[in-house]
Tab-separated table of C-alpha atoms in Angstrom:
chain	number	residue	atom	x	y	z
A	323	MET	CA	-9.340	-18.976	-2.060
A	324	SER	CA	-7.793	-18.417	1.364
A	325	GLN	CA	-4.591	-19.479	3.110
A	326	ALA	CA	-3.945	-20.149	6.785
A	327	PHE	CA	-1.270	-18.096	8.522
A	328	GLU	CA	-0.386	-17.233	12.112
A	329	ARG	CA	-0.188	-13.436	11.937
A	330	ILE	CA	-2.164	-12.512	8.823
A	331	ARG	CA	-5.259	-13.522	6.912
A	332	TYR	CA	-5.107	-13.772	3.149
A	333	GLU	CA	-7.864	-14.472	0.689
A	334	VAL	CA	-8.580	-13.956	-2.987
A	335	ARG	CA	-12.116	-13.424	-4.164
A	336	ASP	CA	-13.224	-12.369	-7.637
A	337	GLN	CA	-9.641	-11.438	-8.589
A	338	VAL	CA	-9.176	-9.150	-5.570
A	339	ALA	CA	-6.695	-10.168	-2.869
A	340	THR	CA	-7.155	-9.044	0.728
A	341	LEU	CA	-4.250	-9.175	3.175
A	342	THR	CA	-5.333	-8.574	6.776
A	343	LEU	CA	-2.777	-8.018	9.527
A	344	ASP	CA	-4.191	-10.192	12.281
A	345	ASN	CA	-2.543	-10.045	15.683
A	346	VAL	CA	-5.293	-8.183	17.510
A	347	ARG	CA	-3.881	-8.659	21.023
A	348	ALA	CA	-0.773	-6.717	19.975
A	349	ARG	CA	-2.723	-4.220	17.837
A	350	ASN	CA	-1.344	-6.022	14.774
A	351	ALA	CA	2.285	-5.283	15.644
A	352	PHE	CA	4.711	-5.905	12.790
A	353	ASP	CA	6.713	-8.813	14.204
A	354	PRO	CA	9.073	-11.320	12.493
A	355	ALA	CA	6.321	-13.894	11.926
A	356	MET	CA	4.134	-11.298	10.225
A	357	ARG	CA	7.039	-10.154	8.050
A	358	ASP	CA	7.762	-13.701	6.893
A	359	GLU	CA	4.114	-14.385	6.084
A	360	MET	CA	3.774	-11.140	4.157
A	361	ARG	CA	6.873	-12.059	2.179
A	362	GLN	CA	5.161	-15.274	1.067
A	363	VAL	CA	1.998	-13.440	0.097
A	364	VAL	CA	3.806	-10.766	-1.918
A	365	ALA	CA	5.740	-13.414	-3.836
A	366	GLY	CA	2.490	-15.198	-4.650
A	367	LEU	CA	0.822	-11.962	-5.707
A	368	ARG	CA	3.516	-11.061	-8.187
A	369	ALA	CA	3.383	-14.532	-9.700
A	370	ASP	CA	-0.402	-14.558	-10.175
A	371	PRO	CA	-1.588	-12.276	-13.009
A	372	GLY	CA	-5.179	-13.268	-12.241
A	373	ILE	CA	-5.105	-11.077	-9.121
A	374	ARG	CA	-5.988	-7.571	-10.259
A	375	ALA	CA	-5.822	-5.568	-7.023
A	376	LEU	CA	-4.792	-5.860	-3.367
A	377	VAL	CA	-6.469	-4.551	-0.220
A	378	LEU	CA	-4.178	-4.197	2.806
A	379	THR	CA	-5.915	-3.776	6.161
A	380	GLY	CA	-5.823	-4.663	9.854
A	381	ALA	CA	-8.038	-6.846	12.014
A	382	GLY	CA	-9.975	-5.387	14.922
A	383	GLU	CA	-9.900	-1.660	15.588
A	384	HIS	CA	-6.321	-0.928	14.498
A	385	PHE	CA	-4.287	-1.104	11.317
A	386	CYS	CA	-0.829	-1.702	12.804
A	387	ALA	CA	0.738	-0.289	15.973
A	388	GLY	CA	4.286	-0.566	14.586
A	389	GLY	CA	7.215	-2.865	15.204
A	390	ASP	CA	7.248	-5.430	17.985
A	391	LEU	CA	9.401	-3.656	20.591
A	392	ARG	CA	9.636	-6.765	22.784
A	393	ASN	CA	11.255	-8.630	19.929
A	394	ILE	CA	13.517	-5.691	19.121
A	395	ALA	CA	14.653	-5.462	22.748
A	396	THR	CA	15.489	-9.146	23.092
A	397	VAL	CA	16.716	-10.300	19.684
A	398	GLY	CA	20.354	-9.411	20.436
A	399	LEU	CA	21.612	-8.489	16.973
A	400	ASP	CA	24.735	-6.405	16.357
A	401	ASN	CA	24.885	-3.635	13.739
A	402	ALA	CA	25.626	-6.064	10.923
A	403	GLY	CA	22.756	-8.271	12.015
A	404	TRP	CA	20.263	-5.409	12.049
A	405	ARG	CA	21.446	-4.285	8.626
A	406	ALA	CA	20.975	-7.785	7.213
A	407	ARG	CA	17.518	-8.008	8.780
A	408	LEU	CA	16.438	-4.718	7.180
A	409	GLN	CA	17.901	-5.677	3.822
A	410	SER	CA	15.935	-8.931	3.926
A	411	LEU	CA	12.795	-6.906	4.639
A	412	HIS	CA	13.595	-4.535	1.783
A	413	ASP	CA	13.783	-7.421	-0.671
A	414	TRP	CA	10.040	-7.999	-0.567
A	415	LEU	CA	9.019	-4.420	0.241
A	416	LYS	CA	10.463	-3.429	-3.141
A	417	GLU	CA	8.324	-6.140	-4.725
A	418	LEU	CA	5.213	-4.658	-3.091
A	419	ILE	CA	6.098	-1.046	-3.934
A	420	THR	CA	6.642	-1.961	-7.585
A	421	LEU	CA	3.640	-4.285	-7.839
A	422	ASP	CA	1.983	-3.595	-11.195
A	423	ARG	CA	-1.510	-3.694	-9.708
A	424	PRO	CA	-3.328	-1.207	-7.473
A	425	VAL	CA	-2.882	-1.512	-3.711
A	426	ILE	CA	-5.511	-0.018	-1.389
A	427	ALA	CA	-4.762	0.410	2.326
A	428	ALA	CA	-7.848	0.523	4.560
A	429	VAL	CA	-6.765	2.109	7.853
A	430	ASP	CA	-8.712	2.176	11.085
A	431	GLY	CA	-7.275	3.120	14.465
A	432	ALA	CA	-3.513	3.264	14.911
A	433	ALA	CA	-1.042	3.285	12.046
A	434	TYR	CA	2.130	3.919	14.027
A	435	GLY	CA	5.782	3.452	13.121
A	436	ALA	CA	6.102	0.576	10.692
A	437	GLY	CA	2.310	0.539	10.465
A	438	PHE	CA	2.334	4.066	9.045
A	439	SER	CA	5.098	3.032	6.652
A	440	LEU	CA	3.139	-0.018	5.501
A	441	ALA	CA	0.069	2.107	4.770
A	442	LEU	CA	2.225	4.454	2.675
A	443	LEU	CA	3.198	1.539	0.409
A	444	ALA	CA	-0.340	1.582	-1.003
A	445	ASP	CA	-1.453	3.524	-4.048
A	446	PHE	CA	-4.551	4.682	-2.193
A	447	VAL	CA	-5.056	5.085	1.548
A	448	ILE	CA	-8.622	5.269	2.808
A	449	ALA	CA	-9.226	5.688	6.515
A	450	THR	CA	-11.814	6.152	9.223
A	451	PRO	CA	-12.220	9.404	11.174
A	452	ARG	CA	-10.688	7.678	14.212
A	453	ALA	CA	-7.544	6.618	12.303
A	454	ARG	CA	-4.301	8.163	13.492
A	455	PHE	CA	-0.881	8.117	11.900
A	456	CYS	CA	2.485	8.582	13.549
A	457	MET	CA	6.137	8.276	12.498
A	458	SER	CA	6.888	7.221	16.068
A	459	PHE	CA	10.451	5.949	15.477
A	460	MET	CA	12.148	8.983	17.043
A	461	ARG	CA	10.376	8.238	20.338
A	462	VAL	CA	12.478	5.079	20.681
A	463	GLY	CA	15.691	6.455	19.181
A	464	LEU	CA	15.223	4.963	15.719
A	465	VAL	CA	14.880	6.237	12.171
A	466	PRO	CA	11.851	5.485	9.966
A	467	ASP	CA	11.949	2.216	8.058
A	468	CYS	CA	9.788	0.074	5.763
A	469	ALA	CA	10.613	2.478	2.901
A	470	ALA	CA	9.239	5.626	4.592
A	471	PHE	CA	12.227	7.684	3.403
A	472	TYR	CA	11.011	6.940	-0.127
A	473	THR	CA	7.243	7.115	0.270
A	474	LEU	CA	6.474	9.915	2.734
A	475	PRO	CA	8.385	12.792	1.032
A	476	ARG	CA	6.791	11.877	-2.286
A	477	ILE	CA	3.356	12.405	-0.730
A	478	VAL	CA	3.798	15.392	1.608
A	479	GLY	CA	7.063	16.971	0.420
A	480	VAL	CA	10.488	16.906	2.029
A	481	GLN	CA	9.910	19.654	4.614
A	482	ARG	CA	6.674	18.156	5.958
A	483	ALA	CA	8.179	14.654	5.912
A	484	ARG	CA	11.118	15.948	7.928
A	485	GLU	CA	8.738	17.497	10.466
A	486	LEU	CA	6.636	14.341	10.808
A	487	MET	CA	9.698	12.137	11.178
A	488	LEU	CA	11.603	14.335	13.632
A	489	SER	CA	8.640	15.399	15.771
A	490	ALA	CA	7.146	11.890	15.938
A	491	ARG	CA	3.800	13.587	16.464
A	492	GLU	CA	0.411	12.050	15.833
A	493	VAL	CA	-1.492	12.972	12.675
A	494	SER	CA	-5.267	12.849	12.892
A	495	ALA	CA	-7.381	11.379	10.133
A	496	GLN	CA	-8.535	14.848	9.114
A	497	GLU	CA	-4.975	16.167	8.866
A	498	ALA	CA	-3.962	13.040	6.942
A	499	LEU	CA	-6.708	13.877	4.459
A	500	GLN	CA	-5.483	17.472	4.167
A	501	LEU	CA	-1.857	16.386	3.675
A	502	GLY	CA	-2.770	13.879	0.978
A	503	ILE	CA	-1.787	10.873	3.088
A	504	ALA	CA	-5.397	9.679	3.053
A	505	LEU	CA	-7.526	9.855	-0.072
A	506	GLU	CA	-10.897	9.459	1.633
A	507	LEU	CA	-12.435	9.105	5.094
A	508	HIS	CA	-15.298	6.696	5.790
A	509	PRO	CA	-17.129	5.523	8.915
A	510	PRO	CA	-15.620	2.315	10.353
A	511	GLU	CA	-18.623	0.239	9.292
A	512	GLN	CA	-18.175	1.353	5.653
A	513	LEU	CA	-14.382	1.199	5.361
A	514	GLN	CA	-13.953	-2.379	4.181
A	515	ALA	CA	-16.801	-2.186	1.679
A	516	ARG	CA	-15.298	0.955	0.156
A	517	ALA	CA	-11.843	-0.642	-0.039
A	518	GLN	CA	-13.264	-3.701	-1.774
A	519	ALA	CA	-15.251	-1.531	-4.188
A	520	LEU	CA	-12.132	0.418	-5.162
A	521	ALA	CA	-10.164	-2.782	-5.640
A	522	ALA	CA	-12.946	-4.467	-7.621
A	523	SER	CA	-13.163	-1.515	-9.996
A	524	PHE	CA	-9.748	-2.466	-11.389
A	525	VAL	CA	-10.767	-6.008	-12.310
A	526	ASN	CA	-12.136	-4.757	-15.633
A	527	THR	CA	-9.442	-2.246	-16.506
A	528	SER	CA	-6.316	-2.772	-18.588
A	529	PRO	CA	-3.606	-4.420	-16.468
A	530	VAL	CA	-0.985	-3.148	-18.891
A	531	ALA	CA	-2.167	0.454	-18.577
A	532	VAL	CA	-2.343	0.225	-14.788
A	533	GLY	CA	1.179	-1.160	-14.574
A	534	LEU	CA	2.548	1.486	-16.928
A	535	VAL	CA	0.951	4.328	-14.962
A	536	LYS	CA	2.369	3.013	-11.706
A	537	ARG	CA	5.833	2.603	-13.223
A	538	ALA	CA	5.872	6.132	-14.671
A	539	LEU	CA	4.707	7.773	-11.441
A	540	ALA	CA	7.311	5.865	-9.421
A	541	ALA	CA	10.158	7.189	-11.567
A	542	PRO	CA	12.116	9.618	-9.358
A	543	GLY	CA	13.203	13.030	-10.570
A	544	HIS	CA	13.147	12.534	-14.328
A	545	ASP	CA	13.366	15.632	-16.515
A	546	LEU	CA	10.715	16.533	-19.086
A	547	PRO	CA	12.364	14.875	-22.125
A	548	THR	CA	12.817	11.614	-20.223
A	549	LEU	CA	9.224	11.633	-18.985
A	550	LEU	CA	7.909	12.381	-22.471
A	551	GLU	CA	9.937	9.471	-23.833
A	552	MET	CA	8.483	7.217	-21.112
A	553	GLU	CA	5.003	8.466	-22.026
A	554	ALA	CA	5.492	7.691	-25.718
A	555	ASN	CA	6.813	4.206	-25.012
A	556	ALA	CA	4.053	3.416	-22.524
A	557	GLN	CA	1.268	4.674	-24.775
A	558	ALA	CA	2.619	2.655	-27.702
A	559	LEU	CA	2.430	-0.469	-25.558
A	560	ALA	CA	-1.057	0.356	-24.300
A	561	MET	CA	-2.355	1.041	-27.809
A	562	GLY	CA	-1.506	-2.514	-28.800
A	563	THR	CA	-3.505	-4.242	-26.062
A	564	GLU	CA	-6.777	-6.089	-26.389
A	565	ALA	CA	-8.143	-4.110	-23.447
A	566	HIS	CA	-7.724	-0.872	-25.399
A	567	ARG	CA	-9.332	-2.258	-28.547
A	568	THR	CA	-12.268	-3.627	-26.565
A	569	ALA	CA	-12.785	-0.345	-24.728
A	570	VAL	CA	-12.787	1.664	-27.968
A	571	GLN	CA	-15.250	-0.720	-29.616
A	572	ARG	CA	-17.585	-0.523	-26.625
A	573	PHE	CA	-17.476	3.269	-26.845
A	574	LEU	CA	-18.267	3.225	-30.556
A	575	ASN	CA	-21.121	0.784	-29.905
A	576	LYS	CA	-22.456	3.110	-27.169
A	577	GLU	CA	-21.931	0.399	-24.554
A	578	PRO	CA	-20.924	1.280	-20.970
A	579	ALA	CA	-17.210	1.252	-20.225
A	580	LEU	CA	-15.942	-1.827	-18.406
A	581	PHE	CA	-13.815	0.320	-16.076
A	582	GLN	CA	-15.699	2.677	-13.794
A	583	TRP	CA	-14.233	4.297	-10.682
A	584	PRO	CA	-16.829	3.638	-7.944
A	585	ALA	CA	-18.643	6.786	-6.853
A	586	LEU	CA	-18.885	7.643	-3.163
């Protein structure tokens, strides 16, 4: 299944959805049309339990070069207008961040500004050696958006997030790997296949268990008793699922597990 859009490509194959930012002439800049189309896709994703994972990537040789500065310079909004525009964006970004299925970002080339922020929304970021990441907002007198204040410190820590945001410096693919921003690096010709393999591996896992893991890890700053209570509640739910019973029976029957993380 595929849908026609102006700024993105979206298709679902074998229970894996792929959302491709597709405005190659502008290095896949995150403009209003792209935002509106992504909003539609995210709403459809959440409503379709048959989709078991999402791959987020960019067309051509770049992931996303950031916000559309031409639009920003000419739109003519006042402070209240900009606030409303960001709040509208946040409405569906929250839906993507809290999606109860794995999201894999496949990053090649530039992931600047909002593009960096969009990549950070994923559960797993895989990249090419020529990928480069940059919180470039400070270069144009702005603060990071697209939920970067939430995502980046959780990955690299507050001090490093502060440095990346305030310096607006470029992060190479190798440094992104060292900082934990990227999980893996792959040659450009292998990137999409690896992203699809990771996504496809979740088709046969327990959707309940995946959703519970994501929810627990997203919980900010809970103390030990609260986290242990969350663990007990989540495990009780998981124990009652058909996916768990099937997996245990396959183990007892010496059959291969349905869920296997794909080896490199």
